[in-house]
Amino acid sequence: MSFRILGTGHSVPSRIVTNDELSTFLDTSDEWISSRVGVRERRVCTTETAADLAYQAALNALEMSGTKPEELDMILCATISGDDASPSLACMAQGMLGATCPAMDINAACSGFIYMLDTAAGFFARGKVKKMLVIGAERTSRILDWNDRNTCVIFGDGAGAMVLGEGDGYLSSKLFAKGGDSVIKIPLFVGMSPFYDNETLEPYVHMNGQETFKFAVNAMCQDVPEVIEEAGLQQSDITWVIPHQANIRIIDAAKRKMDIPQERFCSNIDRYGNTSAASIPLLIDEMNREGKIKEGDYLALCSFGGGLSSAACVIRW
Ligand code: UT7
């Protein structure tokens, strides 16, 4: 027993920030960002909290699945930019929804959503849950140095959610981590302990872009074929590849190395940028609402990011 997906939802802040707007206060250009990253615009919170995004995405998923909050047995949320260290974003969403089940956050950076699906599959396998809500929600705009053109042009805010029910739609998975903070690091706030004298890095995203890029392409090329084989499928059986939306050139580089037709690799990075743990459920919900995903379709999901971490799985819709 694993799970099947009963409903999906997403939510983004209303404020659109274009590349041209960024170039009014940063030494950058629409041409550079569009061609090197693939982002044309992103959503940025002005008054919305990460909890607001998580809640609205969850409501949309619950509505599609015809599930009431009180029917939920567990809420998980993948995030690295929740509003508070405590309460967790999952607990905030639980309270706003009026649900009564346990709730907790998962941090595996941009790989968080797939790590969370794998965790969810374990709860179903042990028979502990019948319905779960999983949410990827990020307010990355809060953890960016808006003077650093290497990072702030890439990211965006948003949330995606799924309601999971009992079933056998989760076919295979791979989780990977290569620990260390030399490539991506997002320190917490400096704090005020009078006893500690070594905290210097600002609490923003610090990233070696080229090292991350290489790790990401390698991860996609290794992880996706492995989970397809573990699911007992051929690469040509995959209906859609849903990659984490970090850079369109990462997706382009990886898809050239696989035996999956290129038009099956999906993307919406042009409109949202990199929304970290939210990017996969946000993309899936858009496709689902457009009617692009049909019962029986095989989806290969893959992600990579801070940790360093990577993850992939195959889902039958
Ligand atoms: O989700 C978490 C995982 N994150 C990722 O997967 C990110 C992976 N990495 C990337 O997407 C890319 O490495 C970046 C988008 C971060 C950077 O692209 P790049 O093609 O690797 O650029 P680069 O760092 O090699 O920089 C090339 C040039 C540099 O100028 P010089 O030294 O050649 O004169 C940069 O200073 O581009 C410059 N540059 C910019 N120029 C205009 C860097 N950022 C910008 C910018 N606008 N925003």
Short mmCIF file of C-alpha atoms and ligand atoms in Angstrom, two decimals:
data_model
loop_
_atom_site.label_atom_id
_atom_site.label_comp_id
_atom_site.label_asym_id
_atom_site.label_seq_id
_atom_site.Cartn_x
_atom_site.Cartn_y
_atom_site.Cartn_z
CA MET A 1 0.00 0.00 0.00
CA SER A 2 1.29 3.47 -0.87
CA PHE A 3 -0.93 6.32 -2.01
CA ARG A 4 -2.65 7.89 -4.96
CA ILE A 5 -3.21 11.59 -5.59
CA LEU A 6 -6.81 12.65 -4.94
CA GLY A 7 -6.49 16.37 -5.59
CA THR A 8 -3.98 19.17 -6.23
CA GLY A 9 -3.84 22.90 -5.60
CA HIS A 10 -1.49 25.86 -5.73
CA SER A 11 -1.29 29.46 -4.64
CA VAL A 12 1.03 32.34 -5.54
CA PRO A 13 1.23 35.93 -4.33
CA SER A 14 -0.47 38.48 -6.58
CA ARG A 15 2.59 40.73 -7.05
CA ILE A 16 4.43 40.01 -10.32
CA VAL A 17 8.06 41.18 -10.55
CA THR A 18 9.48 41.20 -14.06
CA ASN A 19 13.13 41.03 -15.04
CA ASP A 20 12.89 44.62 -16.26
CA GLU A 21 11.78 45.69 -12.80
CA LEU A 22 14.79 43.94 -11.23
CA SER A 23 17.10 45.73 -13.65
CA THR A 24 15.95 49.08 -12.21
CA PHE A 25 17.91 48.36 -9.00
CA LEU A 26 20.33 45.56 -9.99
CA ASP A 27 23.09 45.34 -12.60
CA THR A 28 21.19 42.76 -14.68
CA SER A 29 18.91 42.55 -17.72
CA ASP A 30 15.89 40.70 -19.05
CA GLU A 31 18.15 39.30 -21.78
CA TRP A 32 20.63 37.79 -19.27
CA ILE A 33 18.02 36.31 -16.92
CA SER A 34 15.79 34.95 -19.72
CA SER A 35 18.61 33.31 -21.62
CA ARG A 36 20.76 32.09 -18.68
CA VAL A 37 18.01 30.99 -16.31
CA GLY A 38 14.73 30.94 -18.26
CA VAL A 39 12.83 33.18 -15.83
CA ARG A 40 10.80 36.09 -17.23
CA GLU A 41 8.89 37.01 -14.09
CA ARG A 42 8.31 35.69 -10.58
CA ARG A 43 5.73 36.21 -7.81
CA VAL A 44 6.88 37.98 -4.66
CA CYS A 45 5.00 38.30 -1.36
CA THR A 46 4.03 41.80 -0.32
CA THR A 47 1.51 41.12 2.45
CA GLU A 48 1.07 37.33 2.15
CA THR A 49 2.86 35.05 4.60
CA ALA A 50 4.20 31.59 3.72
CA ALA A 51 1.33 30.24 5.84
CA ASP A 52 -1.19 32.14 3.69
CA LEU A 53 0.23 30.52 0.55
CA ALA A 54 0.32 27.07 2.15
CA TYR A 55 -3.26 27.45 3.40
CA GLN A 56 -4.68 28.60 0.07
CA ALA A 57 -2.88 25.87 -1.90
CA ALA A 58 -4.19 23.33 0.61
CA LEU A 59 -7.75 24.62 0.37
CA ASN A 60 -7.64 24.27 -3.42
CA ALA A 61 -6.33 20.70 -3.17
CA LEU A 62 -8.92 19.76 -0.55
CA GLU A 63 -11.70 21.19 -2.69
CA MET A 64 -10.59 19.27 -5.80
CA SER A 65 -10.38 16.02 -3.82
CA GLY A 66 -13.70 16.57 -2.04
CA THR A 67 -11.96 16.18 1.33
CA LYS A 68 -12.88 18.02 4.52
CA PRO A 69 -10.03 19.21 6.81
CA GLU A 70 -11.33 17.03 9.65
CA GLU A 71 -10.88 13.92 7.49
CA LEU A 72 -7.10 14.45 7.32
CA ASP A 73 -4.89 12.10 9.33
CA MET A 74 -1.61 13.99 8.85
CA ILE A 75 -0.31 17.24 7.33
CA LEU A 76 3.28 17.55 6.12
CA CYS A 77 4.86 20.66 4.70
CA ALA A 78 8.19 20.89 2.85
CA THR A 79 9.81 24.29 3.25
CA ILE A 80 13.01 26.17 3.95
CA SER A 81 11.39 29.58 4.29
CA GLY A 82 8.47 29.19 6.67
CA ASP A 83 7.43 32.24 8.62
CA ASP A 84 8.72 30.98 11.97
CA ALA A 85 11.07 28.33 13.36
CA SER A 86 8.03 27.40 15.42
CA PRO A 87 5.16 26.89 14.84
CA SER A 88 5.92 24.82 11.78
CA LEU A 89 4.26 25.87 8.53
CA ALA A 90 2.33 22.58 8.62
CA CYS A 91 0.96 23.46 12.07
CA MET A 92 0.01 26.94 10.85
CA ALA A 93 -1.84 25.45 7.88
CA GLN A 94 -3.50 22.89 10.17
CA GLY A 95 -4.82 25.64 12.44
CA MET A 96 -6.02 27.84 9.56
CA LEU A 97 -7.79 24.88 7.95
CA GLY A 98 -9.41 23.81 11.22
CA ALA A 99 -7.91 20.33 10.90
CA THR A 100 -7.22 18.27 14.00
CA CYS A 101 -4.48 15.88 12.81
CA PRO A 102 -0.72 15.92 13.58
CA ALA A 103 1.40 18.22 11.45
CA MET A 104 5.12 18.78 10.87
CA ASP A 105 7.60 20.35 8.44
CA ILE A 106 10.30 18.64 6.39
CA ASN A 107 13.49 20.37 5.31
CA ALA A 108 15.34 18.89 2.34
CA ALA A 109 15.62 22.26 0.54
CA CYS A 110 14.49 22.07 -3.09
CA SER A 111 14.29 18.26 -2.83
CA GLY A 112 11.81 18.60 0.02
CA PHE A 113 8.63 17.76 -1.85
CA ILE A 114 9.85 14.34 -3.01
CA TYR A 115 11.45 13.57 0.36
CA MET A 116 8.01 14.38 1.81
CA LEU A 117 6.16 12.11 -0.64
CA ASP A 118 8.47 9.28 0.39
CA THR A 119 7.77 10.01 4.06
CA ALA A 120 4.05 10.04 3.30
CA ALA A 121 4.34 6.66 1.55
CA GLY A 122 5.76 5.26 4.80
CA PHE A 123 2.74 6.42 6.82
CA PHE A 124 0.43 4.76 4.28
CA ALA A 125 2.54 1.58 4.25
CA ARG A 126 2.22 1.30 8.05
CA GLY A 127 -1.53 1.80 7.83
CA LYS A 128 -1.33 4.88 10.04
CA VAL A 129 -3.23 7.20 7.67
CA LYS A 130 -6.05 7.12 5.14
CA LYS A 131 -5.82 10.73 3.96
CA MET A 132 -2.85 13.06 4.07
CA LEU A 133 -2.25 16.64 2.99
CA VAL A 134 1.24 17.43 1.68
CA ILE A 135 2.26 21.01 0.96
CA GLY A 136 5.38 22.60 -0.54
CA ALA A 137 5.39 26.29 0.37
CA GLU A 138 8.09 28.94 0.18
CA ARG A 139 8.55 32.63 0.77
CA THR A 140 12.07 32.61 -0.65
CA SER A 141 11.93 36.40 -1.12
CA ARG A 142 12.52 36.63 2.63
CA ILE A 143 15.82 34.73 2.55
CA LEU A 144 17.35 36.44 -0.48
CA ASP A 145 19.98 39.15 -0.59
CA TRP A 146 18.24 41.50 -3.03
CA ASN A 147 21.60 43.14 -3.81
CA ASP A 148 23.07 39.83 -5.03
CA ARG A 149 22.30 39.36 -8.72
CA ASN A 150 23.69 35.79 -8.62
CA THR A 151 20.79 34.60 -6.49
CA CYS A 152 17.85 37.00 -6.19
CA VAL A 153 16.95 36.93 -9.91
CA ILE A 154 16.42 33.15 -9.79
CA PHE A 155 13.90 32.59 -7.01
CA GLY A 156 10.18 33.24 -6.46
CA ASP A 157 7.44 32.66 -3.89
CA GLY A 158 4.61 30.14 -4.13
CA ALA A 159 2.98 26.99 -2.80
CA GLY A 160 1.61 23.72 -4.15
CA ALA A 161 -0.34 21.01 -2.35
CA MET A 162 -1.74 17.50 -2.80
CA VAL A 163 -4.29 15.41 -0.97
CA LEU A 164 -3.18 11.79 -0.83
CA GLY A 165 -5.42 8.78 -0.28
CA GLU A 166 -4.85 5.03 -0.02
CA GLY A 167 -3.77 3.45 -3.30
CA ASP A 168 -0.83 2.12 -5.24
CA GLY A 169 0.21 5.14 -7.33
CA TYR A 170 3.67 5.68 -5.81
CA LEU A 171 5.82 3.23 -7.72
CA SER A 172 9.46 3.93 -6.93
CA SER A 173 11.77 6.47 -5.36
CA LYS A 174 15.36 7.48 -4.74
CA LEU A 175 16.60 9.88 -2.08
CA PHE A 176 20.19 11.09 -2.05
CA ALA A 177 22.28 13.44 0.07
CA LYS A 178 25.90 14.56 -0.04
CA GLY A 179 26.26 16.61 3.09
CA GLY A 180 28.17 19.86 3.34
CA ASP A 181 27.65 23.60 3.17
CA SER A 182 30.29 24.70 0.68
CA VAL A 183 27.96 24.85 -2.36
CA ILE A 184 24.65 26.10 -0.93
CA LYS A 185 24.17 27.61 2.51
CA ILE A 186 21.34 29.61 4.03
CA PRO A 187 22.39 30.54 7.57
CA LEU A 188 19.82 31.25 10.27
CA PHE A 189 19.73 34.68 11.89
CA VAL A 190 22.87 35.67 13.73
CA GLY A 191 21.39 35.56 17.21
CA MET A 192 22.55 37.41 20.32
CA SER A 193 24.32 34.87 22.48
CA PRO A 194 27.02 36.71 24.43
CA PHE A 195 28.96 33.41 24.53
CA TYR A 196 29.28 32.76 20.79
CA ASP A 197 31.66 34.78 18.67
CA ASN A 198 31.85 33.08 15.30
CA GLU A 199 28.63 33.87 13.43
CA THR A 200 29.37 36.05 10.46
CA LEU A 201 27.37 35.03 7.36
CA GLU A 202 24.24 36.97 6.60
CA PRO A 203 21.02 34.89 6.75
CA TYR A 204 20.52 34.83 2.99
CA VAL A 205 20.99 32.29 0.18
CA HIS A 206 24.70 31.77 -0.55
CA MET A 207 25.18 29.58 -3.61
CA ASN A 208 27.98 28.49 -5.92
CA GLY A 209 25.83 28.50 -9.05
CA GLN A 210 28.11 26.53 -11.33
CA GLU A 211 28.76 23.73 -8.80
CA THR A 212 25.02 23.50 -8.14
CA PHE A 213 24.33 23.42 -11.86
CA LYS A 214 26.70 20.46 -12.41
CA PHE A 215 25.30 18.59 -9.41
CA ALA A 216 21.75 19.17 -10.68
CA VAL A 217 22.35 17.87 -14.21
CA ASN A 218 24.19 14.80 -12.90
CA ALA A 219 21.46 14.12 -10.33
CA MET A 220 18.68 14.31 -12.93
CA CYS A 221 20.56 12.07 -15.38
CA GLN A 222 21.25 9.44 -12.70
CA ASP A 223 18.12 9.54 -10.58
CA VAL A 224 15.42 9.60 -13.27
CA PRO A 225 16.53 6.47 -15.17
CA GLU A 226 17.03 4.63 -11.84
CA VAL A 227 13.50 5.27 -10.56
CA ILE A 228 11.98 4.43 -13.96
CA GLU A 229 13.83 1.09 -13.95
CA GLU A 230 12.84 0.42 -10.32
CA ALA A 231 9.20 1.01 -11.31
CA GLY A 232 9.58 -1.69 -13.98
CA LEU A 233 9.09 0.81 -16.80
CA GLN A 234 10.96 1.94 -19.90
CA GLN A 235 11.94 5.61 -20.27
CA SER A 236 9.55 5.80 -23.23
CA ASP A 237 6.64 4.85 -20.91
CA ILE A 238 6.92 8.15 -19.02
CA THR A 239 4.14 10.57 -19.93
CA TRP A 240 5.60 13.64 -18.20
CA VAL A 241 8.91 14.44 -16.53
CA ILE A 242 8.30 17.01 -13.77
CA PRO A 243 11.70 18.44 -12.81
CA HIS A 244 12.38 20.95 -10.04
CA GLN A 245 12.30 24.36 -11.70
CA ALA A 246 15.75 25.79 -10.96
CA ASN A 247 17.13 26.75 -14.37
CA ILE A 248 15.75 25.90 -17.81
CA ARG A 249 19.31 25.14 -18.96
CA ILE A 250 19.58 22.39 -16.31
CA ILE A 251 16.43 20.76 -17.72
CA ASP A 252 17.62 21.23 -21.31
CA ALA A 253 21.04 19.72 -20.55
CA ALA A 254 19.55 16.71 -18.77
CA LYS A 255 16.85 15.96 -21.32
CA ARG A 256 19.37 15.69 -24.13
CA LYS A 257 20.98 12.78 -22.23
CA MET A 258 17.81 10.70 -21.72
CA ASP A 259 15.69 8.48 -23.97
CA ILE A 260 12.49 10.35 -23.17
CA PRO A 261 10.99 12.54 -25.93
CA GLN A 262 12.02 16.13 -25.16
CA GLU A 263 8.47 17.52 -25.28
CA ARG A 264 7.60 15.43 -22.22
CA PHE A 265 9.88 17.56 -19.97
CA CYS A 266 7.62 20.15 -18.33
CA SER A 267 8.38 23.67 -17.16
CA ASN A 268 6.77 26.85 -15.87
CA ILE A 269 9.97 28.52 -14.63
CA ASP A 270 9.38 31.44 -17.01
CA ARG A 271 6.43 32.62 -14.87
CA TYR A 272 7.46 31.65 -11.34
CA GLY A 273 11.24 31.24 -11.12
CA ASN A 274 12.62 28.75 -8.63
CA THR A 275 10.07 28.26 -5.84
CA SER A 276 12.22 25.61 -4.10
CA ALA A 277 10.11 22.90 -2.44
CA ALA A 278 6.95 24.34 -4.04
CA SER A 279 8.05 24.09 -7.66
CA ILE A 280 6.99 20.48 -8.34
CA PRO A 281 3.46 20.56 -6.83
CA LEU A 282 2.87 24.01 -8.34
CA LEU A 283 3.73 22.74 -11.82
CA ILE A 284 1.73 19.53 -11.35
CA ASP A 285 -1.36 21.46 -10.24
CA GLU A 286 -1.19 23.79 -13.24
CA MET A 287 -0.92 20.83 -15.60
CA ASN A 288 -3.66 18.95 -13.78
CA ARG A 289 -6.07 21.89 -14.01
CA GLU A 290 -5.24 22.28 -17.71
CA GLY A 291 -6.32 18.64 -18.17
CA LYS A 292 -2.86 17.55 -19.30
CA ILE A 293 -2.56 14.68 -16.80
CA LYS A 294 -4.82 11.67 -17.39
CA GLU A 295 -5.58 8.61 -15.30
CA GLY A 296 -2.89 5.98 -15.85
CA ASP A 297 -0.23 8.49 -16.91
CA TYR A 298 3.28 7.89 -15.56
CA LEU A 299 5.00 10.92 -14.04
CA ALA A 300 8.72 11.01 -13.24
CA LEU A 301 9.48 13.69 -10.64
CA CYS A 302 13.02 14.82 -9.86
CA SER A 303 14.63 17.51 -7.73
CA PHE A 304 17.98 18.69 -6.41
CA GLY A 305 19.29 21.46 -4.20
CA GLY A 306 20.70 22.41 -0.83
CA GLY A 307 22.16 19.67 1.29
CA LEU A 308 23.32 18.87 -1.26
CA SER A 309 20.29 16.70 -1.84
CA SER A 310 18.49 15.10 -4.74
CA ALA A 311 15.40 12.95 -5.08
CA ALA A 312 13.25 11.33 -7.75
CA CYS A 313 10.16 9.15 -7.93
CA VAL A 314 7.67 7.66 -10.37
CA ILE A 315 3.94 8.13 -9.84
CA ARG A 316 1.06 6.52 -11.69
CA TRP A 317 -1.83 9.00 -11.90
O1 UT7 B 1 17.11 25.23 -6.44
C1 UT7 B 1 18.39 25.23 -5.85
C2 UT7 B 1 19.34 24.79 -6.85
N1 UT7 B 1 19.90 25.92 -7.56
C3 UT7 B 1 20.26 25.76 -8.83
O2 UT7 B 1 20.05 24.72 -9.39
C4 UT7 B 1 21.00 26.88 -9.51
C5 UT7 B 1 22.02 26.31 -10.46
N2 UT7 B 1 22.89 27.33 -11.07
C6 UT7 B 1 22.41 28.19 -12.00
O3 UT7 B 1 21.23 28.16 -12.32
C7 UT7 B 1 23.39 29.11 -12.66
O4 UT7 B 1 24.71 28.75 -12.31
C8 UT7 B 1 23.18 30.61 -12.30
C9 UT7 B 1 21.88 31.09 -12.92
C10 UT7 B 1 23.15 30.80 -10.80
C11 UT7 B 1 24.32 31.47 -12.88
O5 UT7 B 1 24.41 31.23 -14.28
P1 UT7 B 1 25.82 30.91 -14.95
O6 UT7 B 1 25.60 30.76 -16.37
O7 UT7 B 1 26.43 29.76 -14.18
O8 UT7 B 1 26.60 32.26 -14.69
P2 UT7 B 1 28.01 32.49 -13.95
O9 UT7 B 1 27.85 32.38 -12.48
O10 UT7 B 1 29.07 31.66 -14.61
O11 UT7 B 1 28.27 34.00 -14.34
C12 UT7 B 1 28.54 34.39 -15.69
C13 UT7 B 1 28.61 35.90 -15.73
C14 UT7 B 1 29.48 36.51 -14.63
O12 UT7 B 1 30.14 37.64 -15.18
P3 UT7 B 1 31.68 37.54 -15.64
O13 UT7 B 1 32.44 37.11 -14.44
O14 UT7 B 1 31.70 36.51 -16.75
O15 UT7 B 1 31.97 38.93 -16.08
C15 UT7 B 1 28.48 36.95 -13.61
O16 UT7 B 1 28.95 38.04 -12.83
O17 UT7 B 1 27.31 36.44 -15.55
C16 UT7 B 1 27.34 37.39 -14.49
N3 UT7 B 1 26.05 37.40 -13.83
C17 UT7 B 1 25.03 38.18 -14.21
N4 UT7 B 1 24.91 39.10 -15.18
C18 UT7 B 1 23.75 39.72 -15.30
C19 UT7 B 1 25.65 36.63 -12.78
N5 UT7 B 1 24.38 36.91 -12.47
C20 UT7 B 1 23.98 37.88 -13.34
C21 UT7 B 1 22.78 38.58 -13.53
N6 UT7 B 1 22.69 39.48 -14.52
N7 UT7 B 1 21.69 38.35 -12.75
#
